[in-house]
Amino acid sequence: MRNRISAFINLPIASIDRLALKAKLQAIGAVEYANVNIPMAALIWLMIIPMLVRIDFASLGKVGAYWRGIGVTLFVNWAVKPFSMALLGWLFIGYLFRPWLPADQIDSYIAGLII
């Protein structure tokens, strides 16, 4: 009997708490600046900062010794990747998934894949 009374008391309290939490989360999610969600931007920076902290700035002077690796990386990132993503976007979004996507947004989807 005690468990049933506990449930009858706790369920309404949990429901009210849930509604209050939903309102708080919606208020946090509405915080924007220049169409950028500020809490999301902060969380993304929290993911990026540990990678930035591990950079050894003293060894940046030695980067020129590894010019081949840097050249290959730049070539792949700036010459190969955009065209391969354009090809994949054109193939998958332009043909395979076209029936399930809104016709006026297909070009935007392909542009998003390229970027």
mmCIF file of C-alpha atoms in Angstrom:
data_model
loop_
_atom_site.group_PDB
_atom_site.id
_atom_site.type_symbol
_atom_site.label_atom_id
_atom_site.label_comp_id
_atom_site.label_asym_id
_atom_site.label_seq_id
_atom_site.Cartn_x
_atom_site.Cartn_y
_atom_site.Cartn_z
ATOM 1 C CA MET A 1 0.000 0.000 0.000
ATOM 2 C CA ARG A 2 2.845 2.333 0.832
ATOM 3 C CA ASN A 3 4.316 1.999 -2.703
ATOM 4 C CA ARG A 4 1.014 2.963 -4.306
ATOM 5 C CA ILE A 5 0.686 6.095 -2.202
ATOM 6 C CA SER A 6 4.265 6.970 -3.021
ATOM 7 C CA ALA A 7 3.535 6.582 -6.741
ATOM 8 C CA PHE A 8 0.397 8.734 -6.507
ATOM 9 C CA ILE A 9 2.438 11.464 -4.857
ATOM 10 C CA ASN A 10 5.579 11.195 -6.995
ATOM 11 C CA LEU A 11 3.968 10.982 -10.442
ATOM 12 C CA PRO A 12 2.299 14.423 -10.317
ATOM 13 C CA ILE A 13 5.473 15.939 -8.866
ATOM 14 C CA ALA A 14 7.551 14.373 -11.642
ATOM 15 C CA SER A 15 5.090 15.629 -14.277
ATOM 16 C CA ILE A 16 5.249 19.188 -12.964
ATOM 17 C CA ASP A 17 9.038 18.978 -12.758
ATOM 18 C CA ARG A 18 9.145 17.692 -16.334
ATOM 19 C CA LEU A 19 7.090 20.652 -17.572
ATOM 20 C CA ALA A 20 9.341 23.097 -15.723
ATOM 21 C CA LEU A 21 12.454 21.440 -17.158
ATOM 22 C CA LYS A 22 10.997 21.568 -20.667
ATOM 23 C CA ALA A 23 10.375 25.312 -20.354
ATOM 24 C CA LYS A 24 13.911 25.890 -19.049
ATOM 25 C CA LEU A 25 15.478 23.885 -21.878
ATOM 26 C CA GLN A 26 13.405 25.720 -24.483
ATOM 27 C CA ALA A 27 14.511 29.047 -22.992
ATOM 28 C CA ILE A 28 18.161 27.960 -23.158
ATOM 29 C CA GLY A 29 17.705 26.742 -26.728
ATOM 30 C CA ALA A 30 16.221 30.082 -27.785
ATOM 31 C CA VAL A 31 19.404 31.998 -26.896
ATOM 32 C CA GLU A 32 20.828 33.037 -30.265
ATOM 33 C CA TYR A 33 23.095 35.645 -31.745
ATOM 34 C CA ALA A 34 23.211 36.151 -35.532
ATOM 35 C CA ASN A 35 21.220 32.924 -36.042
ATOM 36 C CA VAL A 36 23.803 30.934 -34.047
ATOM 37 C CA ASN A 37 22.618 28.949 -31.044
ATOM 38 C CA ILE A 38 24.928 30.147 -28.247
ATOM 39 C CA PRO A 39 24.729 27.016 -26.025
ATOM 40 C CA MET A 40 25.507 24.830 -29.050
ATOM 41 C CA ALA A 41 28.428 27.061 -30.037
ATOM 42 C CA ALA A 42 29.787 26.830 -26.485
ATOM 43 C CA LEU A 43 29.533 23.031 -26.514
ATOM 44 C CA ILE A 44 31.303 22.836 -29.880
ATOM 45 C CA TRP A 45 34.124 25.009 -28.531
ATOM 46 C CA LEU A 46 34.354 22.703 -25.504
ATOM 47 C CA MET A 47 35.015 19.865 -27.952
ATOM 48 C CA ILE A 48 37.605 21.840 -29.943
ATOM 49 C CA ILE A 49 39.628 23.411 -27.106
ATOM 50 C CA PRO A 50 41.324 20.158 -25.946
ATOM 51 C CA MET A 51 42.676 19.656 -29.467
ATOM 52 C CA LEU A 52 43.919 23.248 -29.607
ATOM 53 C CA VAL A 53 45.661 22.947 -26.246
ATOM 54 C CA ARG A 54 47.749 19.986 -27.430
ATOM 55 C CA ILE A 55 49.436 22.038 -30.179
ATOM 56 C CA ASP A 56 53.177 22.315 -29.597
ATOM 57 C CA PHE A 57 53.838 25.883 -30.690
ATOM 58 C CA ALA A 58 57.611 25.441 -30.315
ATOM 59 C CA SER A 59 57.650 22.869 -33.116
ATOM 60 C CA LEU A 60 55.787 25.071 -35.606
ATOM 61 C CA GLY A 61 59.152 26.287 -36.889
ATOM 62 C CA LYS A 62 59.953 22.742 -38.061
ATOM 63 C CA VAL A 63 56.860 22.479 -40.243
ATOM 64 C CA GLY A 64 58.812 23.384 -43.381
ATOM 65 C CA ALA A 65 60.823 20.162 -43.077
ATOM 66 C CA TYR A 66 57.659 18.155 -43.713
ATOM 67 C CA TRP A 67 56.520 19.995 -46.828
ATOM 68 C CA ARG A 68 55.566 16.802 -48.713
ATOM 69 C CA GLY A 69 53.082 15.690 -46.064
ATOM 70 C CA ILE A 70 51.620 19.157 -45.827
ATOM 71 C CA GLY A 71 51.421 19.366 -49.618
ATOM 72 C CA VAL A 72 49.592 16.037 -49.877
ATOM 73 C CA THR A 73 47.196 17.072 -47.117
ATOM 74 C CA LEU A 74 46.464 20.411 -48.770
ATOM 75 C CA PHE A 75 45.991 18.780 -52.168
ATOM 76 C CA VAL A 76 43.582 16.153 -50.833
ATOM 77 C CA ASN A 77 41.609 18.636 -48.711
ATOM 78 C CA TRP A 78 41.321 21.355 -51.357
ATOM 79 C CA ALA A 79 41.411 19.500 -54.699
ATOM 80 C CA VAL A 80 40.210 15.930 -54.200
ATOM 81 C CA LYS A 81 37.685 16.151 -51.381
ATOM 82 C CA PRO A 82 35.377 18.883 -52.776
ATOM 83 C CA PHE A 83 35.030 17.135 -56.126
ATOM 84 C CA SER A 84 34.580 13.683 -54.617
ATOM 85 C CA MET A 85 31.900 15.036 -52.272
ATOM 86 C CA ALA A 86 30.225 16.808 -55.194
ATOM 87 C CA LEU A 87 30.183 13.510 -57.088
ATOM 88 C CA LEU A 88 28.786 11.592 -54.102
ATOM 89 C CA GLY A 89 26.202 14.304 -53.415
ATOM 90 C CA TRP A 90 25.142 14.368 -57.033
ATOM 91 C CA LEU A 91 24.860 10.564 -57.097
ATOM 92 C CA PHE A 92 23.066 10.005 -53.795
ATOM 93 C CA ILE A 93 21.020 13.187 -53.368
ATOM 94 C CA GLY A 94 20.558 13.965 -57.048
ATOM 95 C CA TYR A 95 19.443 10.477 -58.051
ATOM 96 C CA LEU A 96 19.077 7.832 -55.352
ATOM 97 C CA PHE A 97 17.315 9.855 -52.623
ATOM 98 C CA ARG A 98 15.577 12.388 -54.898
ATOM 99 C CA PRO A 99 12.090 10.833 -54.520
ATOM 100 C CA TRP A 100 12.176 11.237 -50.735
ATOM 101 C CA LEU A 101 13.484 14.812 -50.588
ATOM 102 C CA PRO A 102 11.717 18.128 -51.226
ATOM 103 C CA ALA A 103 12.418 19.173 -54.814
ATOM 104 C CA ASP A 104 13.196 22.792 -53.942
ATOM 105 C CA GLN A 105 15.897 21.803 -51.412
ATOM 106 C CA ILE A 106 17.904 19.230 -53.370
ATOM 107 C CA ASP A 107 20.540 21.761 -54.462
ATOM 108 C CA SER A 108 20.919 22.882 -50.841
ATOM 109 C CA TYR A 109 21.460 19.293 -49.718
ATOM 110 C CA ILE A 110 24.152 18.787 -52.356
ATOM 111 C CA ALA A 111 25.839 22.068 -51.366
ATOM 112 C CA GLY A 112 25.781 20.968 -47.727
ATOM 113 C CA LEU A 113 27.504 17.716 -48.614
ATOM 114 C CA ILE A 114 30.199 19.526 -50.577
ATOM 115 C CA ILE A 115 30.926 21.902 -47.708
#
